[in-house]
N, CA, C and O of each residue as an XYZ file, in Angstrom:
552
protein
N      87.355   -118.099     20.716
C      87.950   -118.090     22.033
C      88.419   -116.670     22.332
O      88.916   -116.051     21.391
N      88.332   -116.106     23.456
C      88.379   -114.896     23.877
C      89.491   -115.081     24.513
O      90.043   -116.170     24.669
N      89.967   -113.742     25.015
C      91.388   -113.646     25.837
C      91.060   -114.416     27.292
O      91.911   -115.078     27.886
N      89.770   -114.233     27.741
C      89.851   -114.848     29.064
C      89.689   -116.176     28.752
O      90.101   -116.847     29.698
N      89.245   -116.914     27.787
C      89.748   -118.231     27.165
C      90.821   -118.682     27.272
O      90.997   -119.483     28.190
N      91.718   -118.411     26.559
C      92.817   -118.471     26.513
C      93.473   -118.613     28.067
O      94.248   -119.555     28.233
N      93.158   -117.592     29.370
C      93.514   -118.199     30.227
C      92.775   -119.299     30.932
O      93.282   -120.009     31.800
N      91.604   -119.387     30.520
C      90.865   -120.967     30.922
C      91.417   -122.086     30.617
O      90.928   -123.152     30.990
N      92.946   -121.985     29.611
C      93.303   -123.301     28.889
C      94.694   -123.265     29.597
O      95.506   -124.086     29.170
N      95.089   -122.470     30.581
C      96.143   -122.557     31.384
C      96.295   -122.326     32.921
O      97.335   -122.195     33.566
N      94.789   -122.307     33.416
C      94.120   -121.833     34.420
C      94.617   -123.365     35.679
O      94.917   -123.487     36.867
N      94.517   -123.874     34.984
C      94.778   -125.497     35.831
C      96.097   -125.723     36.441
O      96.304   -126.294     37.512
N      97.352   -124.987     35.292
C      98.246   -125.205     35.770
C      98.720   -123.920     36.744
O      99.257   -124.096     37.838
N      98.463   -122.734     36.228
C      98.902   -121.810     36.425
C      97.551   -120.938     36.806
O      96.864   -120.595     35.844
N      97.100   -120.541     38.155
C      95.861   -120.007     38.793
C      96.300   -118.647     38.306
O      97.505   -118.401     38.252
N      95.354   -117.699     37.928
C      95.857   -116.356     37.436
C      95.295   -115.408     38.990
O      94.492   -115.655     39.890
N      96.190   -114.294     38.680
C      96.210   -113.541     39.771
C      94.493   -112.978     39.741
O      93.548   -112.991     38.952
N      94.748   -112.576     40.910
C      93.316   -112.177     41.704
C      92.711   -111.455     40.487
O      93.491   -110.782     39.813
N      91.415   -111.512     40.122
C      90.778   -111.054     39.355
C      91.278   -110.223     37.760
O      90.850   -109.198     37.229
N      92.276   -111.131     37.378
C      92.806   -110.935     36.194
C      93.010   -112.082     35.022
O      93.686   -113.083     35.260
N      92.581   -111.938     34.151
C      92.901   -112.962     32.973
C      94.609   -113.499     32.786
O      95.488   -112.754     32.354
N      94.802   -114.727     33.149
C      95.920   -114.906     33.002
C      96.487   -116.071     31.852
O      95.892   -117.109     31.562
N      97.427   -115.737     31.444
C      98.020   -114.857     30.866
C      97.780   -113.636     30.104
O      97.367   -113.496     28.953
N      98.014   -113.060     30.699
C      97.636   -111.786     29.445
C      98.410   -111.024     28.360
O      99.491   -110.527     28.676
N      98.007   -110.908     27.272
C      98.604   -110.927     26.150
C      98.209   -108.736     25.896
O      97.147   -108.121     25.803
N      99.783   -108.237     25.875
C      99.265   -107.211     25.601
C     100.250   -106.699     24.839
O     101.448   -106.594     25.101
N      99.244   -106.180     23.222
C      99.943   -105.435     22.061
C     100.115   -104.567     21.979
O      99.380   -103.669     22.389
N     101.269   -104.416     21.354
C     101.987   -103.069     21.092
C     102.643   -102.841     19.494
O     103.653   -103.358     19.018
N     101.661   -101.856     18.850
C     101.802   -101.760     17.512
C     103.041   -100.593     17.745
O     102.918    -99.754     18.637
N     104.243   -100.627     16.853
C     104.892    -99.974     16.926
C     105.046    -99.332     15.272
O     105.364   -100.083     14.349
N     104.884    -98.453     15.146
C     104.775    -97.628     13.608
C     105.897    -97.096     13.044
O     105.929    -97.016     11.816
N     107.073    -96.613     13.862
C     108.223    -96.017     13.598
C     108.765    -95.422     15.008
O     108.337    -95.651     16.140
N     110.005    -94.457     14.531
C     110.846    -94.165     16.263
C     109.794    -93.461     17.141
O     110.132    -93.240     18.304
N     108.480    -93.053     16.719
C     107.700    -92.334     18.207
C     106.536    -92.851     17.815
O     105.708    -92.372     18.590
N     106.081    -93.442     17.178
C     104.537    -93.435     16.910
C     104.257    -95.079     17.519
O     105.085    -95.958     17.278
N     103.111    -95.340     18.254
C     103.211    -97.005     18.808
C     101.535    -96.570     19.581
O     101.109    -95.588     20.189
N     100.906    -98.012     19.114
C      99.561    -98.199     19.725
C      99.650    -99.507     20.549
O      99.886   -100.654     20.168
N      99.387    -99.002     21.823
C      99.398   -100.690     23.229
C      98.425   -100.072     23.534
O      97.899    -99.043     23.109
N      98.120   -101.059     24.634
C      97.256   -101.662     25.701
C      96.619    -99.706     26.352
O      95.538    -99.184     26.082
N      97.653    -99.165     27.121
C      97.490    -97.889     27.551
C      97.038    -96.799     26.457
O      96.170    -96.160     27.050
N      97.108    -96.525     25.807
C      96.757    -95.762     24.793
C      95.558    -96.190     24.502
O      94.610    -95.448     24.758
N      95.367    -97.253     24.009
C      93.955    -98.156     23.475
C      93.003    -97.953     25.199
O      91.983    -98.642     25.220
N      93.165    -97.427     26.036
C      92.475    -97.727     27.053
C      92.367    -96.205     27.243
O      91.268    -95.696     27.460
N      93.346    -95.564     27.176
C      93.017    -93.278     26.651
C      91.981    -93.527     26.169
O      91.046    -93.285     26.932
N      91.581    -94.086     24.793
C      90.937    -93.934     23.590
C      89.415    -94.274     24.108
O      88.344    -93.785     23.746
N      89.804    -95.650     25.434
C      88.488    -96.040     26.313
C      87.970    -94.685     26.519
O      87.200    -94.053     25.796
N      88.570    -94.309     27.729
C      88.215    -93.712     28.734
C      87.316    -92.332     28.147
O      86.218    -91.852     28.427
N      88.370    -92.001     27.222
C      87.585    -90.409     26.270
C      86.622    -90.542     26.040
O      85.693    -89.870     26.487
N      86.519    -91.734     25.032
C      84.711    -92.027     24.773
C      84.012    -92.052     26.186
O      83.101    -91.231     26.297
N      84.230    -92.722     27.122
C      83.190    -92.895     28.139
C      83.560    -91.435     28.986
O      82.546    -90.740     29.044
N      84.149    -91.115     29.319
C      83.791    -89.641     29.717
C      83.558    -88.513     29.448
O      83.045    -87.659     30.171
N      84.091    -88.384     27.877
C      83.663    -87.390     27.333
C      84.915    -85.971     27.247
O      84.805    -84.912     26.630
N      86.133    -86.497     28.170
C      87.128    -85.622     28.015
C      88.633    -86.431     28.632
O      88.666    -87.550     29.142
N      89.680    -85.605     28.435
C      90.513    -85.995     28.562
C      91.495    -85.987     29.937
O      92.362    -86.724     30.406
N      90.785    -84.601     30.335
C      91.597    -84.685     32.141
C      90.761    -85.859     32.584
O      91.308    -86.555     33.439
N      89.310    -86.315     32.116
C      88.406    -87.614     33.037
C      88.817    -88.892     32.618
O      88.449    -89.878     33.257
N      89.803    -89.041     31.250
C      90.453    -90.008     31.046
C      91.528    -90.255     31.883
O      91.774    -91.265     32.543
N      92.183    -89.140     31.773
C      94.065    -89.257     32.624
C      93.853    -89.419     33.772
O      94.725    -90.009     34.409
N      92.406    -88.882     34.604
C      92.331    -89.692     36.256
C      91.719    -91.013     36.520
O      91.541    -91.661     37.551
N      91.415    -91.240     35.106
C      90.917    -92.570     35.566
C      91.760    -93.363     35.713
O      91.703    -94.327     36.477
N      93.190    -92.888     34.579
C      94.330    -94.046     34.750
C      95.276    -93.557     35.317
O      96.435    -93.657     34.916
N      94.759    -92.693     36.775
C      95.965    -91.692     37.574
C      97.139    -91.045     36.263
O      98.364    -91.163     36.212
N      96.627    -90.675     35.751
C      98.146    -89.430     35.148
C      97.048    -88.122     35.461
O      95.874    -88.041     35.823
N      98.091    -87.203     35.118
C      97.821    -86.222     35.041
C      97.186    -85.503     33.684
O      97.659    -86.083     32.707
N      96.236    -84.391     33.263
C      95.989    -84.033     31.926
C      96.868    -83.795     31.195
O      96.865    -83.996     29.981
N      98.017    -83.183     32.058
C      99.440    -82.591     30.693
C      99.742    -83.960     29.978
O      99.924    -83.957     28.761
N      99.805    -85.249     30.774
C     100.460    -86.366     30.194
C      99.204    -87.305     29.264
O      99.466    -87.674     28.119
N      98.096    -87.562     29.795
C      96.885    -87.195     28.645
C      97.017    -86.500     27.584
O      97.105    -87.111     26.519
N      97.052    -85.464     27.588
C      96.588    -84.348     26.208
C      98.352    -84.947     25.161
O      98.452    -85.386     24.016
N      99.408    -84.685     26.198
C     100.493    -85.422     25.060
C     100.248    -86.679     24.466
O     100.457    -86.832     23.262
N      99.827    -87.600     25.179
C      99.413    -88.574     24.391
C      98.168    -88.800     23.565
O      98.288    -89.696     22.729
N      97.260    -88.323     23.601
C      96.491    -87.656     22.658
C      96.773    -86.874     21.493
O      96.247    -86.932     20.381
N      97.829    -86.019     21.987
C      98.374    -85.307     20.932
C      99.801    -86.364     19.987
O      99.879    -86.123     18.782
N     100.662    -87.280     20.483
C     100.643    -88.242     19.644
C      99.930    -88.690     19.069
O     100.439    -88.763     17.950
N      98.915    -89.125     19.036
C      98.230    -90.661     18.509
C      97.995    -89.564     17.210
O      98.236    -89.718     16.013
N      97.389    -88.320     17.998
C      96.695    -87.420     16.701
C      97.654    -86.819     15.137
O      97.417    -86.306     14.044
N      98.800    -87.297     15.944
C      99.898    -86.596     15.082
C     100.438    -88.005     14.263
O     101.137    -87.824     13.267
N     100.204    -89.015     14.565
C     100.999    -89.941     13.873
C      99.655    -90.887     13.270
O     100.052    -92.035     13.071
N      98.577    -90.767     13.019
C      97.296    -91.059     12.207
C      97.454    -90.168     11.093
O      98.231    -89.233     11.286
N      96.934    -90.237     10.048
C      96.361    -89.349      8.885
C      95.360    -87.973      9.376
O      95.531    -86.760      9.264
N      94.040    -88.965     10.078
C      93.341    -88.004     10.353
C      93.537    -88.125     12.397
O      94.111    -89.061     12.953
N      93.059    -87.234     12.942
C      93.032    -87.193     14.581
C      92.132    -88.393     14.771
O      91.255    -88.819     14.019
N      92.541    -88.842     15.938
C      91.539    -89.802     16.391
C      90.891    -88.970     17.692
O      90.033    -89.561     18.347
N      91.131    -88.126     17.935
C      90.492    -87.405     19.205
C      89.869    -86.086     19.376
O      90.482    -85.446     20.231
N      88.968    -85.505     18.922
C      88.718    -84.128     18.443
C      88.157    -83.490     20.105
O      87.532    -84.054     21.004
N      88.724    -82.052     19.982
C      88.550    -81.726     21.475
C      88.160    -80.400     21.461
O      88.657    -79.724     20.561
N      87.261    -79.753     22.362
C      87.196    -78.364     22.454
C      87.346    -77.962     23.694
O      86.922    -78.575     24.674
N      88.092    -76.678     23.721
C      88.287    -75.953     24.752
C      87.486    -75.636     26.092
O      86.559    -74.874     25.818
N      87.529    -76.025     27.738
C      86.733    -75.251     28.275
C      86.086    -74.490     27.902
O      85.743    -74.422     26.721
N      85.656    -73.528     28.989
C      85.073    -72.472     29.106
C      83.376    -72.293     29.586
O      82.806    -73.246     30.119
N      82.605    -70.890     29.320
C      81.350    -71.197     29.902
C      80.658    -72.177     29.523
O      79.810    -72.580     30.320
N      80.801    -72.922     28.099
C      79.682    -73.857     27.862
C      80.840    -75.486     28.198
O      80.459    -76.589     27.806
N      81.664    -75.376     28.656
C      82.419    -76.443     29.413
C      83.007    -76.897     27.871
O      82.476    -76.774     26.767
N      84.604    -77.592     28.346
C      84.952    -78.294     27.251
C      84.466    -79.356     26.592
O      83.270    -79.610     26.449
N      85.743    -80.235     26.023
C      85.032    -82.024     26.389
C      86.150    -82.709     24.690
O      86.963    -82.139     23.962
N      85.647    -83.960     24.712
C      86.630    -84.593     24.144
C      85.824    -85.901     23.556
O      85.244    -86.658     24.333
N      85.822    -86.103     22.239
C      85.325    -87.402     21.455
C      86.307    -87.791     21.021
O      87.281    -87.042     20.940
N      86.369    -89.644     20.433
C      86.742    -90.033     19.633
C      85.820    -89.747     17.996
O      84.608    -89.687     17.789
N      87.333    -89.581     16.769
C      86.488    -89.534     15.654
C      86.339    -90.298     15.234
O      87.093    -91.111     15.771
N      85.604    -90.931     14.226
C      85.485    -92.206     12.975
C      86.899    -92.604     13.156
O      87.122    -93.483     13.988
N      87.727    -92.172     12.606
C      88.879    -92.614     12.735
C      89.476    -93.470     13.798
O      90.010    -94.564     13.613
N      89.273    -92.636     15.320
C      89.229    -93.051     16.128
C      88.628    -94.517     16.689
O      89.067    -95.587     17.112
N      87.691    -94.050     16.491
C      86.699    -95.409     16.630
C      87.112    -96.494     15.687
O      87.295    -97.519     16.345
N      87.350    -96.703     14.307
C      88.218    -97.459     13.851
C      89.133    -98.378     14.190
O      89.085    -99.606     14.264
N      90.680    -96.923     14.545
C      91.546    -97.879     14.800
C      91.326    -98.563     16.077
O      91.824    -99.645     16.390
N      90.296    -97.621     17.012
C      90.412    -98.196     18.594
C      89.685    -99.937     18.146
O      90.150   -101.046     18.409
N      88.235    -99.509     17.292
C      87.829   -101.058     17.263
C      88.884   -102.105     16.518
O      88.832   -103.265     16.928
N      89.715   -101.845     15.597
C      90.579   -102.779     15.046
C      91.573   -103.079     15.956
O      91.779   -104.293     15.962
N      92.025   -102.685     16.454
C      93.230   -102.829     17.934
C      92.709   -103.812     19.009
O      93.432   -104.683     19.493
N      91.315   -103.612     19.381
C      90.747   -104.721     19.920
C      89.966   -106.041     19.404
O      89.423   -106.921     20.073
N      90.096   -105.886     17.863
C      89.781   -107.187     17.563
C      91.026   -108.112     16.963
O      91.056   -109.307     16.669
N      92.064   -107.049     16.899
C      93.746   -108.013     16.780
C      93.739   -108.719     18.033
O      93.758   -109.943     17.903
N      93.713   -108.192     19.456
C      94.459   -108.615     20.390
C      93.123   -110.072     20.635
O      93.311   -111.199     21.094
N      92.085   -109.557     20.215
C      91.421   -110.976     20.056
C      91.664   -111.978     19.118
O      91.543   -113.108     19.590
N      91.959   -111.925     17.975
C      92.593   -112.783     16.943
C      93.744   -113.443     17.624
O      94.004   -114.646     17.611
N      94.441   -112.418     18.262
C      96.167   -112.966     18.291
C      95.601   -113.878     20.020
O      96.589   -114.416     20.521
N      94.743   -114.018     20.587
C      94.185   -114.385     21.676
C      94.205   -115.594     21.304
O      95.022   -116.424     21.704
N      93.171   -115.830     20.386
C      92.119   -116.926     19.853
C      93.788   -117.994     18.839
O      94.183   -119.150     18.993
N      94.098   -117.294     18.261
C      94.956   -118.054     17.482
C      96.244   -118.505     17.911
O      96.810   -119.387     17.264
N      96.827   -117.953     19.028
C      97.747   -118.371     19.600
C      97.957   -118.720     20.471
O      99.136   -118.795     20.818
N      96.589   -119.258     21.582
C      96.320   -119.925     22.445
C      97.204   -121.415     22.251
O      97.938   -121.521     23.235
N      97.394   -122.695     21.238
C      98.101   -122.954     21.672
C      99.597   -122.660     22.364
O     100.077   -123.140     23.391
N     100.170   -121.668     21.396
C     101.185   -121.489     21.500
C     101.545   -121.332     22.885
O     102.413   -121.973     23.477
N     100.607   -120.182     23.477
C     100.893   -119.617     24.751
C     100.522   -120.833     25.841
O     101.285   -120.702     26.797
N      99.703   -121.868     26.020
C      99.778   -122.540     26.221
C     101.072   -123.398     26.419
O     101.171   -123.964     27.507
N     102.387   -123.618     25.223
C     103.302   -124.221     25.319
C     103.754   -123.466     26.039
O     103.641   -123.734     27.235
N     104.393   -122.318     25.687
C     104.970   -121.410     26.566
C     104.913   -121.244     28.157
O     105.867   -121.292     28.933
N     103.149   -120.976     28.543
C     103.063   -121.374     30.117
C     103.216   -122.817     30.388
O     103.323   -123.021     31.598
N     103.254   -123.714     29.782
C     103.696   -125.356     30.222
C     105.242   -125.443     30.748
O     105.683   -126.240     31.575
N     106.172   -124.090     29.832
C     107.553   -124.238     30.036
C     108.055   -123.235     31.503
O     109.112   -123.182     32.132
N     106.987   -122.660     31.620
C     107.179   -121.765     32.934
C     107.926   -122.183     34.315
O     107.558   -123.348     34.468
N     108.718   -121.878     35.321
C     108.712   -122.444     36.375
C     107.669   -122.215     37.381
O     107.039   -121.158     37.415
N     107.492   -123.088     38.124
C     106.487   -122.982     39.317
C     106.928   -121.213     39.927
O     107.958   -120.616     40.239
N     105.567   -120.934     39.850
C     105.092   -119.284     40.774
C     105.053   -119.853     42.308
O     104.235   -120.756     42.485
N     105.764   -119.482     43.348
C     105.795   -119.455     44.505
C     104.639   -118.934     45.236
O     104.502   -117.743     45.515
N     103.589   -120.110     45.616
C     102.260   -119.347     46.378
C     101.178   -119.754     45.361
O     100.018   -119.801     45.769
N     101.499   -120.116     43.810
C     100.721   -120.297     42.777
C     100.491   -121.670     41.899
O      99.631   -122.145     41.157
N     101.580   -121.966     42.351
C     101.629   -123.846     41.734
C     102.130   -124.582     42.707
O     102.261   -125.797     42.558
């Protein structure tokens, strides 16, 4: 059962908002006082791979590059090895990969939030049963 599963098993009572999986379940690994992998970060880690850099990550999720490259520069600082290897502009243009590493933790991060999907579907289930009526929605 997948996350959008999971809202198929609460979909009856509770209609999920316009084109979103509802309920949605979003993790947040927390490592110590600064270091923490969620939902936003795990979606940096998207974006780099598919564009190839990091200012084309931070506009995809409206920030800016300064606030990109810091969070990049966390993740890189609180791993063993970088998860993001980057080179500088210039004439032959910059750009930005995920490493092995990277790719790793990014794929293990998304197959927790599927585990914790799949396995705690009842639960969340009880939980939205205890909900009050959404105004406009039940």
């Amino acid at each position: 059962m997948m996350q959008d599963d999971v809202s198929a098993t609460v979909s009856d009572t509770f209609p999920a908002p316009a084109g979103e999986p509802w309920p949605r379940l979003r993790l947040r690994l927390v490592f110590g006082n600064d270091a923490m992998l969620g939902p936003g970060k795990a979606e940096l880690l998207e974006f780099i791979r598919e564009e190839g850099s990091i200012a084309g990550a931070g506009r995809r999720m409206g920030m800016s590059y300064k606030r990109a490259w810091q969070l990049v520069e966390h993740l890189n600082a609180a791993f063993r090895e970088p998860l993001v290897d980057s080179a500088r502009g210039g004439a032959k243009g910059g750009g930005a990969r995920l490493t092995e590493a990277g790719e790793l933790v990014l794929a293990n991060y998304h197959r927790l939030v599927e585990r914790l999907a799949q396995e705690g579907a009842p639960e969340i289930d009880a939980i939205c049963a205890l909900l009050r009526d959404i105004p406009g929605e039940k």
